[in-house]
Short mmCIF file of C-alpha atoms and ligand atoms in Angstrom, two decimals:
data_model
loop_
_atom_site.label_atom_id
_atom_site.label_comp_id
_atom_site.label_asym_id
_atom_site.label_seq_id
_atom_site.Cartn_x
_atom_site.Cartn_y
_atom_site.Cartn_z
CA MET A 1 82.71 150.55 36.06
CA ASN A 2 80.68 154.08 35.85
CA SER A 3 77.94 154.37 38.16
CA TYR A 4 74.83 153.22 37.01
CA GLU A 5 73.05 156.37 36.14
CA THR A 6 76.02 157.10 33.52
CA ARG A 7 75.44 153.91 32.09
CA ILE A 8 71.70 154.20 31.62
CA GLY A 9 72.31 157.53 30.38
CA MET A 10 74.85 156.13 27.35
CA ALA A 11 73.29 152.93 26.48
CA LYS A 12 69.62 155.10 26.05
CA LYS A 13 72.08 157.78 23.92
CA LYS A 14 73.77 154.42 21.78
CA MET A 15 69.75 153.07 21.39
CA GLU A 16 68.38 156.32 20.40
CA GLU A 17 71.52 156.81 17.70
CA ALA A 18 71.78 152.97 16.42
CA GLU A 19 70.90 152.66 13.31
CA TYR A 20 70.68 148.67 13.89
CA ILE A 21 69.54 146.62 17.03
CA LEU A 22 71.03 143.10 17.56
CA LEU A 23 69.47 141.40 20.27
CA GLY A 24 70.99 138.62 22.07
CA GLY A 25 68.39 136.14 24.30
CA GLY A 26 70.29 133.97 26.61
CA ALA A 27 69.02 131.35 29.49
CA GLY A 28 69.49 134.25 31.91
CA LEU A 29 67.00 136.44 30.10
CA SER A 30 64.14 134.00 30.40
CA ALA A 31 65.09 133.82 33.99
CA ALA A 32 64.75 137.77 34.62
CA ALA A 33 61.53 137.02 33.23
CA GLY A 34 60.55 134.49 35.58
CA ILE A 35 61.05 131.29 33.82
CA THR A 36 63.31 129.45 35.95
CA TYR A 37 64.14 126.25 36.05
CA SER A 38 64.64 125.67 39.91
CA GLY A 39 63.16 126.55 42.95
CA LYS A 40 59.53 126.33 43.48
CA ARG A 41 57.98 127.11 39.86
CA PHE A 42 60.28 123.56 39.93
CA THR A 43 59.08 121.96 42.78
CA ASP A 44 55.16 123.12 42.58
CA HIS A 45 54.80 121.33 39.00
CA PHE A 46 57.03 118.07 39.46
CA GLY A 47 56.29 116.51 42.93
CA PRO A 48 56.29 113.35 41.62
CA PHE A 49 58.57 113.01 38.94
CA ILE A 50 61.29 114.64 41.91
CA GLU A 51 60.02 111.41 43.90
CA LYS A 52 60.27 109.32 41.59
CA TYR A 53 64.17 110.21 39.93
CA GLY A 54 65.46 112.52 42.58
CA PHE A 55 65.70 115.21 39.77
CA SER A 56 66.79 118.67 40.97
CA ASP A 57 65.96 121.09 38.37
CA LEU A 58 64.59 121.45 34.81
CA TYR A 59 67.45 121.55 32.81
CA THR A 60 69.51 118.82 34.19
CA SER A 61 66.37 116.66 34.62
CA SER A 62 65.90 117.08 30.51
CA PHE A 63 69.14 115.20 29.74
CA TYR A 64 67.92 112.20 32.10
CA PRO A 65 68.51 108.74 30.21
CA PHE A 66 64.28 107.45 31.08
CA GLU A 67 64.35 103.62 30.49
CA THR A 68 60.97 103.50 28.90
CA GLU A 69 59.44 105.60 26.13
CA GLU A 70 56.37 106.41 28.51
CA GLU A 71 58.51 107.71 31.06
CA LYS A 72 59.96 110.45 28.90
CA TRP A 73 57.59 111.29 27.14
CA ALA A 74 55.29 112.10 30.87
CA TYR A 75 58.10 114.03 31.76
CA TRP A 76 58.11 116.44 28.58
CA ALA A 77 54.66 116.90 27.95
CA LYS A 78 54.90 118.28 31.89
CA HIS A 79 57.77 120.12 30.35
CA ILE A 80 56.44 121.16 27.44
CA THR A 81 53.07 122.20 28.92
CA LEU A 82 54.32 124.56 31.76
CA ASN A 83 57.14 126.54 29.27
CA ARG A 84 55.82 126.95 26.89
CA TYR A 85 52.00 126.25 26.65
CA GLU A 86 50.68 127.54 30.04
CA LEU A 87 52.92 130.47 29.86
CA GLY A 88 51.42 134.15 28.29
CA ALA A 89 54.05 136.49 27.15
CA THR A 90 55.92 137.92 30.04
CA LYS A 91 56.93 141.58 30.91
CA LEU A 92 60.06 141.84 30.83
CA TYR A 93 59.92 140.27 26.65
CA ILE A 94 56.92 142.50 26.12
CA ASP A 95 58.97 145.29 27.68
CA LEU A 96 61.97 144.44 25.23
CA PHE A 97 59.62 145.25 22.22
CA GLN A 98 58.46 147.99 23.53
CA LEU A 99 62.05 149.26 23.28
CA VAL A 100 63.32 148.18 19.91
CA LYS A 101 59.96 147.68 17.93
CA ASP A 102 60.54 150.92 15.81
CA LYS A 103 64.10 150.52 14.74
CA SER A 104 65.32 148.14 12.66
CA TYR A 105 66.14 145.02 14.58
CA PHE A 106 66.80 141.52 14.76
CA VAL A 107 66.26 138.74 17.23
CA ILE A 108 68.33 136.02 17.58
CA SER A 109 68.43 133.98 21.04
CA THR A 110 69.36 129.97 22.22
CA ASN A 111 65.74 129.83 24.11
CA VAL A 112 63.49 127.84 23.03
CA GLU A 113 59.81 129.12 24.67
CA SER A 114 58.63 131.40 21.95
CA GLN A 115 58.83 134.25 24.27
CA PHE A 116 59.81 137.31 21.70
CA VAL A 117 56.87 135.86 19.33
CA LYS A 118 54.50 135.52 22.33
CA ALA A 119 55.82 138.99 23.31
CA GLY A 120 54.95 140.78 19.68
CA PHE A 121 58.34 140.15 17.97
CA PRO A 122 56.74 139.21 14.34
CA SER A 123 58.63 135.32 13.54
CA ASP A 124 60.80 136.67 10.71
CA LYS A 125 62.55 139.29 13.42
CA VAL A 126 62.94 135.98 15.36
CA PHE A 127 65.58 133.08 14.98
CA GLU A 128 65.30 130.40 17.88
CA ILE A 129 68.52 128.60 17.09
CA GLN A 130 68.60 126.25 19.32
CA GLY A 131 65.14 124.88 18.99
CA ASP A 132 61.48 125.03 19.49
CA TYR A 133 59.85 123.50 23.03
CA SER A 134 55.97 123.47 20.34
CA TYR A 135 57.56 120.15 17.97
CA LEU A 136 58.66 116.98 18.29
CA GLN A 137 61.37 115.67 15.29
CA CYS A 138 63.04 112.17 14.71
CA GLU A 139 65.25 111.13 17.35
CA LYS A 140 67.44 110.19 14.47
CA GLY A 141 66.77 112.94 12.69
CA CYS A 142 66.01 110.93 9.81
CA HIS A 143 64.05 113.64 7.69
CA ASP A 144 63.41 117.10 8.14
CA THR A 145 59.99 117.82 9.42
CA LEU A 146 58.61 119.37 12.68
CA TYR A 147 55.44 118.31 14.23
CA ASP A 148 53.47 120.80 16.21
CA ASN A 149 53.39 118.77 19.60
CA GLU A 150 50.16 120.80 21.18
CA LEU A 151 47.81 118.75 20.83
CA TRP A 152 49.19 115.40 21.47
CA VAL A 153 51.39 117.25 24.48
CA LYS A 154 47.56 117.69 26.19
CA GLU A 155 46.80 114.27 25.79
CA MET A 156 49.54 112.86 27.04
CA ILE A 157 49.62 115.48 30.36
CA ALA A 158 45.80 113.94 30.66
CA ASN A 159 46.59 110.76 30.50
CA THR A 160 49.57 110.49 32.36
CA THR A 161 49.50 107.97 35.77
CA ASP A 162 52.63 107.46 37.65
CA CYS A 163 54.67 109.79 35.98
CA LYS A 164 53.88 107.21 32.48
CA ILE A 165 52.48 107.94 29.78
CA PRO A 166 49.61 104.87 28.22
CA SER A 167 51.80 103.19 25.34
CA LYS A 168 49.81 104.08 22.44
CA LEU A 169 50.32 107.60 22.98
CA VAL A 170 54.31 107.29 22.18
CA PRO A 171 54.63 109.37 19.33
CA THR A 172 56.48 107.31 16.43
CA CYS A 173 58.31 108.25 13.17
CA PRO A 174 56.18 108.50 10.31
CA VAL A 175 58.86 107.23 8.42
CA CYS A 176 62.00 105.13 9.76
CA GLY A 177 59.48 104.14 12.82
CA GLY A 178 61.45 105.00 15.03
CA GLU A 179 61.37 107.34 18.23
CA MET A 180 60.65 110.59 18.26
CA ASP A 181 62.05 113.58 20.12
CA VAL A 182 61.96 116.89 21.61
CA ASN A 183 63.34 119.52 18.51
CA LEU A 184 65.82 120.59 20.75
CA ARG A 185 69.83 120.73 19.68
CA LYS A 186 71.55 118.41 22.25
CA ASN A 187 73.42 116.13 19.51
CA GLN A 188 74.21 115.58 16.42
CA TYR A 189 70.57 114.43 15.13
CA PHE A 190 69.04 118.17 15.40
CA VAL A 191 66.63 118.89 12.96
CA GLN A 192 66.50 122.18 11.13
CA ASP A 193 63.69 122.67 8.95
CA GLU A 194 62.81 125.02 6.49
CA LYS A 195 62.07 127.64 8.78
CA TRP A 196 65.41 127.00 10.91
CA ALA A 197 67.28 127.62 7.28
CA GLU A 198 64.95 130.70 6.44
CA SER A 199 65.73 132.27 9.52
CA ASP A 200 69.15 131.74 9.65
CA LYS A 201 69.30 133.58 6.30
CA LEU A 202 67.48 136.49 7.48
CA TYR A 203 70.15 136.45 10.32
CA LYS A 204 73.04 136.91 7.73
CA ASN A 205 71.19 138.96 5.63
CA PHE A 206 70.51 141.34 8.86
CA LEU A 207 74.36 140.63 10.05
CA GLN A 208 75.50 142.00 6.30
CA GLU A 209 72.91 144.64 6.24
CA SER A 210 74.28 146.32 9.54
CA GLU A 211 78.50 145.73 8.91
CA GLY A 212 80.05 148.88 10.14
CA LYS A 213 76.80 150.42 10.56
CA LYS A 214 76.43 151.93 14.01
CA VAL A 215 74.87 148.90 15.41
CA VAL A 216 74.18 148.16 18.97
CA TYR A 217 74.15 144.35 19.93
CA LEU A 218 72.07 143.93 23.19
CA GLU A 219 72.78 140.81 24.97
CA LEU A 220 70.50 139.34 27.61
CA GLY A 221 71.58 137.31 30.01
CA VAL A 222 73.99 134.98 27.24
CA GLY A 223 76.61 132.90 29.69
CA PHE A 224 78.97 130.69 29.01
CA ASN A 225 77.24 127.41 27.56
CA THR A 226 77.46 128.02 24.15
CA PRO A 227 78.78 131.21 24.24
CA GLY A 228 79.88 130.61 20.64
CA ILE A 229 76.49 131.54 19.51
CA ILE A 230 75.46 134.68 20.90
CA ARG A 231 78.70 136.34 23.34
CA TYR A 232 81.90 135.69 21.42
CA PRO A 233 80.41 136.84 17.74
CA PHE A 234 78.76 140.08 19.48
CA GLU A 235 82.56 140.82 21.12
CA ARG A 236 83.67 140.00 17.64
CA MET A 237 81.60 141.99 15.65
CA THR A 238 81.83 144.80 18.30
CA TYR A 239 85.76 144.95 18.19
CA HIS A 240 85.57 144.94 13.70
CA ASN A 241 83.07 147.69 14.00
CA GLU A 242 84.23 151.26 15.66
CA ASN A 243 80.15 152.32 14.75
CA ALA A 244 78.95 149.43 17.24
CA THR A 245 77.88 149.52 21.04
CA LEU A 246 77.89 146.53 22.72
CA ILE A 247 75.35 146.68 25.86
CA ARG A 248 75.47 143.29 28.05
CA LEU A 249 73.22 143.03 30.87
CA ASN A 250 74.42 139.97 32.28
CA ARG A 251 74.31 139.78 36.47
CA GLU A 252 77.14 137.21 36.58
CA HIS A 253 79.52 137.32 34.02
CA PRO A 254 79.25 141.17 32.94
CA GLU A 255 83.37 140.80 31.70
CA GLY A 256 84.07 141.57 28.47
CA PHE A 257 86.45 142.46 25.79
CA GLU A 258 89.29 144.13 27.07
CA GLU A 259 89.94 145.88 22.87
CA THR A 260 86.41 147.16 22.99
CA GLU A 261 86.47 148.46 26.87
CA GLY A 262 85.24 152.13 25.57
CA ARG A 263 82.49 150.74 23.66
CA THR A 264 81.09 148.02 26.01
CA ILE A 265 78.57 149.40 28.39
CA ALA A 266 77.54 146.49 31.23
CA PHE A 267 75.27 145.73 33.67
CA THR A 268 74.60 143.46 36.45
CA GLU A 269 72.01 144.97 37.83
CA ASP A 270 68.50 143.19 38.18
CA MET A 271 67.30 143.35 34.03
CA GLN A 272 63.71 144.26 33.84
CA GLN A 273 64.83 147.14 36.38
CA VAL A 274 67.51 148.25 33.56
CA VAL A 275 65.16 147.57 30.75
CA SER A 276 62.74 149.39 32.49
CA ALA A 277 65.01 152.31 32.90
CA PHE A 278 66.03 152.38 28.67
CA MET A 279 62.14 152.71 28.50
CA GLN A 280 62.51 155.75 30.16
ZN1 LIG B 1 62.50 108.59 11.80
#
């Protein structure tokens, strides 16, 4: 690997020359922005839940099979509030917007906290492909409408006692009468509404338009949870386009595709530090 300064210089040059920049955001990006799913941020906010269920972090706890809807929603109201409603735009996301805002760019992200939009990215440039904390859906996906949950969640929080919400606040599907869920892709019932389909179309248009052009794929903290969404496609598109460059920011898994070695620039350094250096 070249020296840090050399890599920064190469990456900056590629971004300056780029006709298109595609940002890919994964969990490592939000973690670097301070939206961590474990440690103090988790223990400070989930004391009673940790005591009751033995939760160790916000990621694994989100798969917990709660026995009752009253318990499930007490947990989720807290989870959604912390990551979606109490949190403003973080510096790292704001910096990324400043970095690309005058370019032709698009964002695809597996993150679900709406940080890109909060940081200034127009919503028609952002595809949050795995869902959005702000919405509820039918648990069985019986229809494809999403429901804004902000007021609901506030009321749940205000009325939570002993890690439970009152039964009257438990949301039910207005169509089938069944249970509701957060709009996150975790099983085959994930609802993709009209807005999702529109974002998918805009993303595909961007890929088509930028094909064969000078493209920078700027991959931010994308690991191996769902590598088929960002990581592998970014590698493949770089491989198939000799004018493309992959800039990979990843503390743990910087390794890439050998065939594109000359066109992949990897950083394992602190993400905020690297993005700040790109901006200078
Ligand atoms: Zn339903």
